[in-house]
Short mmCIF file of C-alpha atoms and ligand atoms in Angstrom, two decimals:
data_model
loop_
_atom_site.label_atom_id
_atom_site.label_comp_id
_atom_site.label_asym_id
_atom_site.label_seq_id
_atom_site.Cartn_x
_atom_site.Cartn_y
_atom_site.Cartn_z
CA MET A 1 0.00 0.00 0.00
CA THR A 2 1.19 3.46 -0.84
CA PRO A 3 0.89 5.33 2.45
CA ASN A 4 -0.12 8.71 1.07
CA ARG A 5 -2.09 7.81 -2.01
CA GLU A 6 -4.36 10.62 -3.14
CA ALA A 7 -8.13 10.57 -2.58
CA TRP A 8 -11.27 12.54 -3.36
CA GLY A 9 -12.18 15.27 -0.92
CA SER A 10 -15.88 14.42 -0.96
CA ARG A 11 -18.38 11.99 -2.37
CA PHE A 12 -20.03 14.77 -4.36
CA GLY A 13 -16.67 15.74 -5.82
CA PHE A 14 -16.12 12.18 -6.98
CA ILE A 15 -19.57 12.02 -8.63
CA LEU A 16 -18.92 15.26 -10.50
CA ALA A 17 -15.46 14.16 -11.62
CA ALA A 18 -16.71 10.76 -12.78
CA ALA A 19 -19.71 12.31 -14.50
CA GLY A 20 -17.24 14.75 -16.04
CA SER A 21 -15.31 11.81 -17.47
CA ALA A 22 -18.46 10.22 -18.79
CA VAL A 23 -19.97 13.39 -20.23
CA GLY A 24 -17.83 14.33 -23.19
CA LEU A 25 -17.73 14.64 -26.93
CA GLY A 26 -19.54 11.31 -26.88
CA ASN A 27 -22.65 12.92 -25.40
CA ILE A 28 -22.76 16.19 -27.22
CA TRP A 29 -21.07 15.49 -30.53
CA LYS A 30 -21.45 11.78 -31.20
CA PHE A 31 -24.71 10.77 -29.53
CA PRO A 32 -26.85 13.35 -31.35
CA TYR A 33 -25.41 12.48 -34.73
CA ILE A 34 -25.67 8.71 -34.40
CA ALA A 35 -29.21 9.13 -33.05
CA GLY A 36 -29.91 11.39 -36.04
CA GLU A 37 -28.51 8.88 -38.52
CA ASN A 38 -30.32 5.94 -36.99
CA GLY A 39 -33.81 7.32 -36.84
CA GLY A 40 -34.08 9.25 -33.57
CA ALA A 41 -36.52 8.01 -30.92
CA ALA A 42 -36.35 4.26 -31.61
CA PHE A 43 -32.56 4.36 -31.51
CA ILE A 44 -32.63 6.35 -28.28
CA PHE A 45 -34.85 3.70 -26.74
CA VAL A 46 -32.42 0.93 -27.69
CA TYR A 47 -29.53 3.02 -26.37
CA LEU A 48 -31.27 3.48 -23.00
CA VAL A 49 -31.78 -0.28 -22.74
CA CYS A 50 -28.07 -0.86 -23.48
CA ILE A 51 -27.07 1.65 -20.82
CA ALA A 52 -29.29 -0.05 -18.27
CA ILE A 53 -28.43 -3.68 -18.94
CA ILE A 54 -24.76 -3.39 -19.94
CA GLY A 55 -23.45 0.04 -19.03
CA PHE A 56 -24.71 0.16 -15.47
CA PRO A 57 -23.60 -3.34 -14.37
CA VAL A 58 -20.16 -2.93 -15.95
CA LEU A 59 -19.73 0.54 -14.45
CA ILE A 60 -20.42 -0.85 -10.97
CA SER A 61 -17.81 -3.56 -11.63
CA GLU A 62 -15.14 -1.18 -12.84
CA ILE A 63 -15.52 1.22 -9.95
CA LEU A 64 -15.63 -1.71 -7.56
CA ILE A 65 -12.29 -3.11 -8.74
CA GLY A 66 -10.74 0.32 -8.27
CA ARG A 67 -12.24 1.02 -4.87
CA THR A 68 -11.33 -2.42 -3.53
CA THR A 69 -7.71 -2.36 -4.66
CA GLN A 70 -7.03 1.40 -4.41
CA ARG A 71 -4.85 1.03 -7.50
CA ASN A 72 -4.47 1.95 -11.18
CA PRO A 73 -5.67 -0.68 -13.73
CA VAL A 74 -2.40 -2.63 -13.82
CA GLY A 75 -1.87 -2.59 -10.05
CA ALA A 76 -5.51 -3.46 -9.47
CA PHE A 77 -5.41 -6.70 -11.45
CA ALA A 78 -2.01 -7.51 -9.98
CA ALA A 79 -3.43 -7.09 -6.48
CA LEU A 80 -6.38 -9.36 -7.18
CA THR A 81 -4.86 -12.16 -9.27
CA HIS A 82 -1.06 -12.22 -9.80
CA SER A 83 -1.96 -13.56 -13.23
CA LYS A 84 0.06 -12.27 -16.17
CA PHE A 85 -2.96 -12.36 -18.39
CA TRP A 86 -5.07 -10.08 -16.20
CA ILE A 87 -2.17 -7.75 -15.57
CA SER A 88 -1.84 -7.30 -19.32
CA VAL A 89 -5.54 -6.56 -19.53
CA GLY A 90 -4.90 -3.67 -17.13
CA PHE A 91 -1.92 -2.64 -19.20
CA LEU A 92 -4.02 -2.58 -22.34
CA GLY A 93 -6.24 -0.07 -20.54
CA VAL A 94 -3.27 2.23 -20.04
CA VAL A 95 -2.39 1.84 -23.72
CA ALA A 96 -6.00 2.65 -24.67
CA GLY A 97 -5.69 5.78 -22.53
CA PHE A 98 -2.69 6.89 -24.59
CA MET A 99 -4.52 6.23 -27.83
CA ILE A 100 -7.91 7.74 -27.01
CA LEU A 101 -6.48 10.90 -25.50
CA SER A 102 -4.22 11.42 -28.52
CA PHE A 103 -7.12 11.81 -30.95
CA TYR A 104 -9.74 13.03 -28.47
CA SER A 105 -7.57 16.06 -27.93
CA VAL A 106 -7.64 16.90 -31.63
CA ILE A 107 -11.43 17.23 -31.62
CA GLY A 108 -11.27 18.84 -28.17
CA GLY A 109 -8.89 21.37 -29.71
CA TRP A 110 -11.35 22.11 -32.52
CA THR A 111 -14.03 22.94 -29.95
CA ILE A 112 -11.75 25.49 -28.30
CA GLY A 113 -10.90 26.79 -31.76
CA TYR A 114 -14.61 27.24 -32.48
CA VAL A 115 -15.08 29.23 -29.29
CA VAL A 116 -12.35 31.56 -30.51
CA GLU A 117 -13.70 31.71 -34.08
CA THR A 118 -17.15 32.61 -32.73
CA LEU A 119 -15.62 35.48 -30.78
CA ARG A 120 -13.72 36.61 -33.88
CA GLY A 121 -16.98 36.70 -35.81
CA SER A 122 -16.03 34.10 -38.43
CA LEU A 123 -19.14 32.05 -37.75
CA SER A 124 -21.76 34.77 -38.01
CA ASN A 125 -22.63 35.06 -41.68
CA PHE A 126 -23.37 31.66 -43.13
CA GLN A 127 -26.34 31.28 -45.44
CA SER A 128 -26.25 27.48 -45.47
CA PRO A 129 -24.55 24.47 -43.89
CA ASP A 130 -22.47 24.23 -47.06
CA GLU A 131 -20.83 27.54 -46.30
CA ALA A 132 -20.24 26.46 -42.71
CA GLY A 133 -18.78 23.27 -44.13
CA VAL A 134 -16.35 25.23 -46.25
CA LEU A 135 -15.07 27.08 -43.19
CA PHE A 136 -14.82 23.82 -41.26
CA GLY A 137 -12.82 22.32 -44.12
CA LYS A 138 -10.56 25.33 -44.12
CA LEU A 139 -9.93 25.31 -40.37
CA SER A 140 -9.49 21.58 -39.84
CA GLY A 141 -7.54 21.59 -43.11
CA SER A 142 -4.99 23.97 -41.66
CA PRO A 143 -2.11 22.19 -39.91
CA THR A 144 -1.25 25.30 -37.90
CA TRP A 145 -4.82 25.85 -36.73
CA SER A 146 -5.44 22.25 -35.68
CA LEU A 147 -2.02 21.70 -34.12
CA SER A 148 -2.21 24.93 -32.13
CA TYR A 149 -5.56 24.03 -30.62
CA HIS A 150 -4.47 20.43 -30.05
CA ALA A 151 -1.58 21.92 -28.05
CA ILE A 152 -3.86 24.28 -26.13
CA PHE A 153 -6.23 21.45 -25.24
CA PHE A 154 -3.27 19.43 -23.98
CA ALA A 155 -1.83 22.29 -21.99
CA LEU A 156 -5.16 22.75 -20.17
CA THR A 157 -5.52 19.02 -19.52
CA MET A 158 -2.00 18.76 -18.13
CA PHE A 159 -2.42 21.89 -16.05
CA ILE A 160 -5.39 20.34 -14.25
CA VAL A 161 -3.93 16.85 -13.82
CA ILE A 162 -0.65 18.19 -12.42
CA ARG A 163 -2.57 19.69 -9.52
CA GLY A 164 -3.66 16.29 -8.39
CA VAL A 165 -6.83 14.36 -7.72
CA GLU A 166 -8.46 16.63 -5.20
CA GLY A 167 -6.79 19.95 -5.99
CA GLY A 168 -6.94 19.57 -9.77
CA ILE A 169 -9.47 17.09 -11.10
CA GLU A 170 -12.07 17.38 -8.36
CA ARG A 171 -11.77 21.10 -7.94
CA SER A 172 -12.02 21.87 -11.64
CA SER A 173 -14.94 19.46 -12.07
CA LYS A 174 -16.83 21.26 -9.32
CA ILE A 175 -16.60 24.41 -11.38
CA MET A 176 -16.89 23.02 -14.89
CA MET A 177 -19.79 20.60 -14.41
CA PRO A 178 -22.26 23.14 -13.01
CA VAL A 179 -21.27 25.55 -15.80
CA LEU A 180 -21.83 22.78 -18.34
CA VAL A 181 -25.30 21.96 -17.02
CA SER A 182 -26.28 25.64 -16.87
CA ILE A 183 -25.22 26.23 -20.48
CA LEU A 184 -27.13 23.18 -21.59
CA VAL A 185 -30.27 24.37 -19.82
CA ILE A 186 -30.01 27.75 -21.57
CA LEU A 187 -29.52 26.10 -24.97
CA MET A 188 -32.40 23.73 -24.35
CA ILE A 189 -34.76 26.55 -23.46
CA ARG A 190 -33.64 28.41 -26.57
CA GLY A 191 -34.23 25.28 -28.63
CA VAL A 192 -37.73 24.41 -27.45
CA THR A 193 -38.94 27.99 -27.76
CA LEU A 194 -38.00 28.23 -31.45
CA ASP A 195 -40.81 28.12 -34.03
CA GLY A 196 -40.92 24.62 -35.40
CA ALA A 197 -39.20 23.07 -32.39
CA SER A 198 -41.99 20.51 -32.06
CA LYS A 199 -40.75 18.63 -35.13
CA GLY A 200 -37.40 18.19 -33.42
CA LEU A 201 -39.10 16.96 -30.26
CA ALA A 202 -41.20 14.52 -32.25
CA PHE A 203 -38.02 13.21 -33.88
CA LEU A 204 -36.69 12.49 -30.40
CA TRP A 205 -39.81 11.02 -28.83
CA VAL A 206 -41.88 9.35 -31.58
CA PRO A 207 -40.18 6.09 -32.50
CA ASP A 208 -39.93 4.73 -36.02
CA TRP A 209 -39.14 1.09 -35.33
CA SER A 210 -38.37 0.30 -38.94
CA LYS A 211 -35.04 2.12 -38.46
CA ILE A 212 -33.84 -0.39 -35.90
CA THR A 213 -31.49 -2.79 -37.64
CA GLY A 214 -28.97 -5.15 -36.10
CA GLN A 215 -26.32 -2.64 -37.04
CA ALA A 216 -28.12 0.16 -35.18
CA ILE A 217 -28.31 -1.98 -32.05
CA LEU A 218 -24.57 -2.67 -32.19
CA ILE A 219 -23.85 1.03 -32.61
CA ALA A 220 -26.03 1.78 -29.57
CA LEU A 221 -24.23 -0.86 -27.53
CA GLY A 222 -20.77 0.33 -28.51
CA HIS A 223 -21.73 3.86 -27.69
CA ALA A 224 -23.08 2.87 -24.27
CA PHE A 225 -19.51 1.88 -23.49
CA PHE A 226 -17.78 4.88 -24.87
CA THR A 227 -20.12 7.36 -23.25
CA LEU A 228 -19.68 5.89 -19.78
CA SER A 229 -15.87 5.86 -20.19
CA LEU A 230 -15.87 2.09 -19.69
CA GLY A 231 -13.44 -0.57 -20.75
CA MET A 232 -10.04 1.02 -20.19
CA GLY A 233 -9.81 1.65 -16.50
CA ALA A 234 -10.79 5.32 -16.34
CA MET A 235 -13.65 4.59 -13.96
CA LEU A 236 -11.51 2.01 -12.20
CA THR A 237 -8.86 4.67 -11.57
CA TYR A 238 -11.40 7.23 -10.39
CA GLY A 239 -12.93 4.53 -8.16
CA SER A 240 -9.50 3.88 -6.66
CA TYR A 241 -9.56 7.33 -5.05
CA MET A 242 -12.82 6.55 -3.23
CA GLY A 243 -13.00 5.58 0.40
CA LYS A 244 -13.54 1.89 1.13
CA ARG A 245 -16.97 2.56 2.54
CA ASP A 246 -18.33 4.75 -0.23
CA ASN A 247 -21.42 3.29 -1.87
CA VAL A 248 -20.40 2.05 -5.33
CA VAL A 249 -23.89 1.15 -6.52
CA SER A 250 -25.54 4.47 -5.80
CA ALA A 251 -22.52 6.38 -7.12
CA SER A 252 -22.70 4.39 -10.37
CA ALA A 253 -26.43 5.05 -10.63
CA GLN A 254 -25.85 8.77 -10.25
CA ILE A 255 -23.11 8.80 -12.86
CA VAL A 256 -25.29 6.88 -15.33
CA PHE A 257 -28.20 9.20 -14.63
CA LEU A 258 -26.17 12.38 -15.21
CA ASP A 259 -24.53 11.04 -18.34
CA THR A 260 -27.84 9.97 -19.85
CA LEU A 261 -29.65 13.13 -18.85
CA ILE A 262 -26.97 15.28 -20.44
CA ALA A 263 -26.95 13.28 -23.68
CA LEU A 264 -30.74 13.64 -23.92
CA MET A 265 -30.61 17.35 -23.10
CA ALA A 266 -28.00 17.83 -25.80
CA GLY A 267 -30.29 15.94 -28.18
CA VAL A 268 -33.18 18.27 -27.37
CA ALA A 269 -31.08 21.43 -27.68
CA ILE A 270 -29.60 20.32 -31.00
CA PHE A 271 -32.58 18.73 -32.79
CA THR A 272 -35.09 21.45 -31.93
CA ALA A 273 -32.70 23.95 -33.50
CA VAL A 274 -31.87 21.76 -36.51
CA PHE A 275 -35.55 21.04 -37.28
CA ALA A 276 -36.63 24.62 -36.69
CA SER A 277 -34.19 25.62 -39.43
CA GLY A 278 -35.38 22.84 -41.71
CA LEU A 279 -31.95 21.21 -41.86
CA ASP A 280 -30.94 17.56 -42.06
CA PRO A 281 -30.81 15.68 -38.72
CA ALA A 282 -28.78 12.87 -40.30
CA ALA A 283 -25.81 15.02 -41.27
CA GLY A 284 -23.36 12.67 -39.54
CA PRO A 285 -20.17 13.80 -37.81
CA GLY A 286 -20.49 17.24 -39.41
CA LEU A 287 -23.75 17.90 -37.56
CA ILE A 288 -21.98 19.90 -34.89
CA PHE A 289 -19.33 21.73 -36.87
CA GLN A 290 -21.29 22.32 -40.08
CA THR A 291 -25.05 22.14 -39.52
CA LEU A 292 -25.19 23.87 -36.15
CA PRO A 293 -23.06 26.91 -37.05
CA ALA A 294 -25.49 27.53 -39.91
CA VAL A 295 -28.39 27.23 -37.45
CA PHE A 296 -26.77 29.72 -35.08
CA ALA A 297 -25.99 32.14 -37.89
CA SER A 298 -29.69 32.30 -38.77
CA MET A 299 -30.82 32.99 -35.18
CA THR A 300 -31.13 36.34 -33.49
CA GLY A 301 -28.36 36.52 -30.94
CA GLY A 302 -26.89 33.43 -32.54
CA VAL A 303 -23.30 34.42 -31.71
CA TYR A 304 -24.03 34.14 -28.02
CA PHE A 305 -25.59 30.73 -28.42
CA SER A 306 -22.76 29.62 -30.66
CA PHE A 307 -20.22 30.80 -28.08
CA LEU A 308 -22.06 28.98 -25.30
CA PHE A 309 -22.44 25.82 -27.34
CA PHE A 310 -18.78 25.48 -28.23
CA LEU A 311 -17.77 26.39 -24.71
CA LEU A 312 -20.05 23.59 -23.54
CA LEU A 313 -18.33 21.16 -25.88
CA ALA A 314 -14.88 22.32 -24.82
CA ILE A 315 -15.71 21.86 -21.13
CA ALA A 316 -17.21 18.44 -21.76
CA ALA A 317 -14.10 17.39 -23.70
CA LEU A 318 -11.73 18.72 -21.06
CA THR A 319 -13.33 16.92 -18.10
CA SER A 320 -13.07 13.69 -20.15
CA GLY A 321 -9.53 14.38 -21.31
CA ILE A 322 -8.30 14.72 -17.73
CA SER A 323 -9.71 11.30 -16.84
CA LEU A 324 -7.85 9.73 -19.74
CA LEU A 325 -4.57 11.33 -18.72
CA GLU A 326 -5.14 10.38 -15.09
CA VAL A 327 -5.19 6.66 -15.96
CA VAL A 328 -1.74 6.92 -17.50
CA VAL A 329 -0.42 9.10 -14.68
CA ALA A 330 -1.84 6.84 -11.95
CA TYR A 331 -0.04 3.89 -13.50
CA PHE A 332 3.34 5.62 -13.52
CA VAL A 333 2.84 7.04 -10.04
CA ASP A 334 1.62 3.81 -8.37
CA GLU A 335 3.64 1.21 -10.20
CA ARG A 336 6.78 2.98 -11.27
CA GLY A 337 7.23 5.42 -8.42
CA TRP A 338 7.18 8.55 -10.61
CA ASP A 339 6.10 11.82 -9.10
CA ARG A 340 2.88 13.22 -10.48
CA LYS A 341 4.39 16.27 -12.08
CA GLY A 342 7.06 14.32 -13.94
CA ALA A 343 4.53 11.76 -15.12
CA VAL A 344 2.14 14.43 -16.40
CA LEU A 345 4.86 16.34 -18.24
CA ILE A 346 6.57 13.34 -19.81
CA PHE A 347 3.52 11.30 -20.75
CA GLY A 348 1.31 14.27 -21.48
CA GLY A 349 4.03 15.40 -23.87
CA THR A 350 4.32 11.92 -25.40
CA ILE A 351 0.57 11.59 -25.94
CA PHE A 352 0.49 15.06 -27.47
CA LEU A 353 3.11 13.91 -30.00
CA ILE A 354 1.19 10.71 -30.75
CA GLY A 355 -1.77 12.97 -31.48
CA VAL A 356 0.11 15.06 -34.05
CA PRO A 357 -0.49 12.66 -36.97
CA SER A 358 -4.16 12.55 -35.94
CA ALA A 359 -4.39 16.32 -36.20
CA LEU A 360 -2.60 16.11 -39.56
CA SER A 361 -5.03 13.45 -40.79
CA PHE A 362 -7.36 16.26 -41.82
CA ASN A 363 -4.75 18.10 -43.83
CA LEU A 364 -1.13 17.20 -44.63
CA MET A 365 -1.66 13.49 -44.07
CA ALA A 366 -5.20 13.24 -45.42
CA ASP A 367 -4.03 10.99 -48.22
CA VAL A 368 -1.91 8.71 -46.09
CA LYS A 369 -4.29 5.80 -45.74
CA ILE A 370 -4.09 2.20 -44.67
CA PHE A 371 -7.16 0.09 -45.48
CA ASP A 372 -8.81 3.30 -46.58
CA LYS A 373 -8.46 4.81 -43.11
CA THR A 374 -6.44 7.85 -42.07
CA PHE A 375 -4.18 7.74 -39.01
CA PHE A 376 -6.95 9.39 -36.98
CA ASP A 377 -9.51 6.80 -38.13
CA ILE A 378 -7.17 3.93 -37.32
CA VAL A 379 -6.38 5.04 -33.78
CA ASP A 380 -10.04 5.83 -33.14
CA PHE A 381 -11.14 2.48 -34.54
CA LEU A 382 -8.56 0.40 -32.67
CA ALA A 383 -9.22 2.12 -29.37
CA SER A 384 -12.98 2.74 -29.47
CA ASN A 385 -14.11 -0.30 -31.41
CA ILE A 386 -11.59 -2.94 -30.36
CA LEU A 387 -9.80 -2.10 -27.11
CA LEU A 388 -12.81 -0.64 -25.25
CA PRO A 389 -15.25 -3.49 -25.95
CA PHE A 390 -12.45 -5.96 -25.24
CA GLY A 391 -11.67 -4.24 -21.94
CA GLY A 392 -15.35 -4.12 -21.02
CA LEU A 393 -15.73 -7.80 -21.82
CA MET A 394 -12.74 -8.61 -19.62
CA ILE A 395 -14.12 -6.58 -16.73
CA ALA A 396 -17.49 -8.32 -16.93
CA ILE A 397 -15.80 -11.73 -17.10
CA PHE A 398 -13.39 -10.89 -14.31
CA VAL A 399 -16.02 -9.75 -11.84
CA GLY A 400 -18.61 -12.30 -13.01
CA TRP A 401 -16.39 -15.37 -13.16
CA ILE A 402 -12.82 -14.94 -11.96
CA TRP A 403 -12.86 -12.88 -8.80
CA SER A 404 -14.22 -15.10 -6.00
CA THR A 405 -17.98 -14.74 -5.70
CA THR A 406 -17.80 -14.39 -1.95
CA ALA A 407 -15.29 -11.58 -2.25
CA VAL A 408 -17.31 -9.78 -4.93
CA ARG A 409 -20.49 -10.03 -2.88
CA ALA A 410 -18.78 -8.69 0.20
CA ALA A 411 -17.11 -5.90 -1.77
CA VAL A 412 -20.19 -4.65 -3.56
CA LYS A 413 -22.20 -4.57 -0.34
CA GLU A 414 -19.55 -2.63 1.52
CA GLY A 415 -21.04 0.80 2.07
CA ALA A 416 -24.27 -0.24 0.32
CA GLU A 417 -25.67 -2.56 2.99
CA GLN A 418 -28.97 -0.79 3.23
CA LEU A 419 -29.55 -0.84 -0.49
CA PHE A 420 -28.98 -4.59 -0.65
CA ASP A 421 -31.21 -5.13 2.40
CA ASN A 422 -34.03 -3.21 0.76
CA TYR A 423 -33.58 -4.72 -2.69
CA PRO A 424 -32.16 -8.22 -2.19
CA TRP A 425 -32.91 -9.14 -5.84
CA PHE A 426 -30.47 -6.48 -7.05
CA GLU A 427 -27.44 -8.65 -6.38
CA ARG A 428 -28.78 -11.56 -8.37
CA VAL A 429 -29.86 -9.44 -11.30
CA TRP A 430 -26.51 -7.66 -11.38
CA PHE A 431 -24.66 -10.99 -11.45
CA ILE A 432 -26.83 -12.41 -14.20
CA PHE A 433 -26.23 -9.39 -16.41
CA LEU A 434 -22.53 -9.46 -15.67
CA LYS A 435 -22.02 -13.19 -16.14
CA PHE A 436 -24.17 -13.80 -19.18
CA VAL A 437 -25.88 -10.86 -20.84
CA ALA A 438 -22.94 -8.45 -20.94
CA PRO A 439 -20.31 -10.93 -22.19
CA ILE A 440 -22.58 -12.22 -24.97
CA LEU A 441 -23.66 -8.80 -26.19
CA ILE A 442 -20.18 -7.30 -25.97
CA THR A 443 -18.76 -10.24 -27.89
CA LEU A 444 -21.25 -9.48 -30.66
CA VAL A 445 -20.08 -5.86 -30.76
CA LEU A 446 -16.47 -7.01 -31.00
CA LEU A 447 -17.16 -9.53 -33.74
CA ASN A 448 -19.00 -6.86 -35.63
CA SER A 449 -16.07 -4.44 -35.29
CA LEU A 450 -13.72 -7.13 -36.52
CA GLY A 451 -15.89 -7.62 -39.57
CA PHE A 452 -17.27 -11.04 -38.71
CA MET A 453 -20.87 -9.98 -38.64
N1 LIG B 501 -16.92 9.22 -22.08
C1 LIG B 501 -16.30 10.24 -22.87
C2 LIG B 501 -17.27 10.76 -23.89
O1 LIG B 501 -18.40 10.39 -23.92
C3 LIG B 501 -15.06 9.79 -23.53
C4 LIG B 501 -14.10 9.17 -22.60
C5 LIG B 501 -13.45 9.73 -21.59
C6 LIG B 501 -13.76 7.85 -22.55
N2 LIG B 501 -12.71 8.83 -20.91
C7 LIG B 501 -12.88 7.67 -21.49
C8 LIG B 501 -14.14 6.81 -23.29
C9 LIG B 501 -12.41 6.46 -21.18
C10 LIG B 501 -13.65 5.57 -22.97
C11 LIG B 501 -12.80 5.39 -21.92
O2 LIG B 501 -16.89 11.58 -24.68
#
């Protein structure tokens, strides 16, 4: 045991930090566009089911491993098994942290860049999404622009993580998360009060079941993982800074609730505005950087809303970025005896460099392709579609089958005695989902990613 390992200052601080990790580009950029492409309400329903039956049980498991061992992903598996295989599973999580942060920061950088462009007035006179698309192409197509904001995003992330778990991550989350929710409330009110907003609401609430294909279900499942930051030890690491008697189940429920609420609120804010302007909800990844700027440009006071929106995205990305860096830092601090500052500077710097080709994938290296994918696409695909589902599968199998049942039962009840007394069935249901449902469904996602389905 490390005598002076860091810890959260309060339970509330932990919830905000963990929700900050979960709420990210996944909620505000990706969720709306995949919901838009896959038919809206029906897809959202499937997504909610995936969150409940896979996301929630796996989240409890990940946090539980962290809280029990008080270690980073590698140290945690080492403490519980001594098995080389499981230790390498933890190590793969650290590697996934390197990879995800390297490209996440590129998009995170764009969001900061868009805040600045809004203030400079470049976003205020579009007549159509095409014009906004041209500007987007120009900005992301500029190596200087994208590399500078990639660097700024990294500098902010490192600045926070250097200050430690309580003084940096927790403290900044306590400021950023309330700001994020307030901005979202403002944008939602603006959205639903626009003329024609009801079509956007109908898109979100009236299901068209014919849109639900096997493919759509797999997308929903994969996203349930990504959005809850599961499968690479981020939640495990955050859980490792909890006290032994903090309630893991209720904390997980609160994190799931906040993450889902914020994704849905973002959906409402975005689709009411998109439909009110008569634009295409299925615009794909460009929905945020191309369709929305055109929407804002056509609104009275649109600059303010545009500023708030991109600030919201930047905050969401930053609170997720710090959790990714923290996994890497925790590993070097716990296992290799580095001091926090050195670990942040060296590995933050390294991950920044790994991200450079990702930033260049939209310009100088746009034509460098392997299997028709740019560097950015490859890193994103390997991490999000292979490593995360694999990691999630391993966590479900580990807690469901490998870790002794008696120990798991005792651990999950620690601090949650009352909950299990009141709802004795919860334990059984959780185990069933963890042992059978999650592994089977996640395996399907993996096979699909690998092209077998
Ligand atoms: N959950 C974040 C989002 O929705 C992304 C993220 C942060 C993440 N940390 C992670 C994803 C760890 C997987 C693993 O944008």
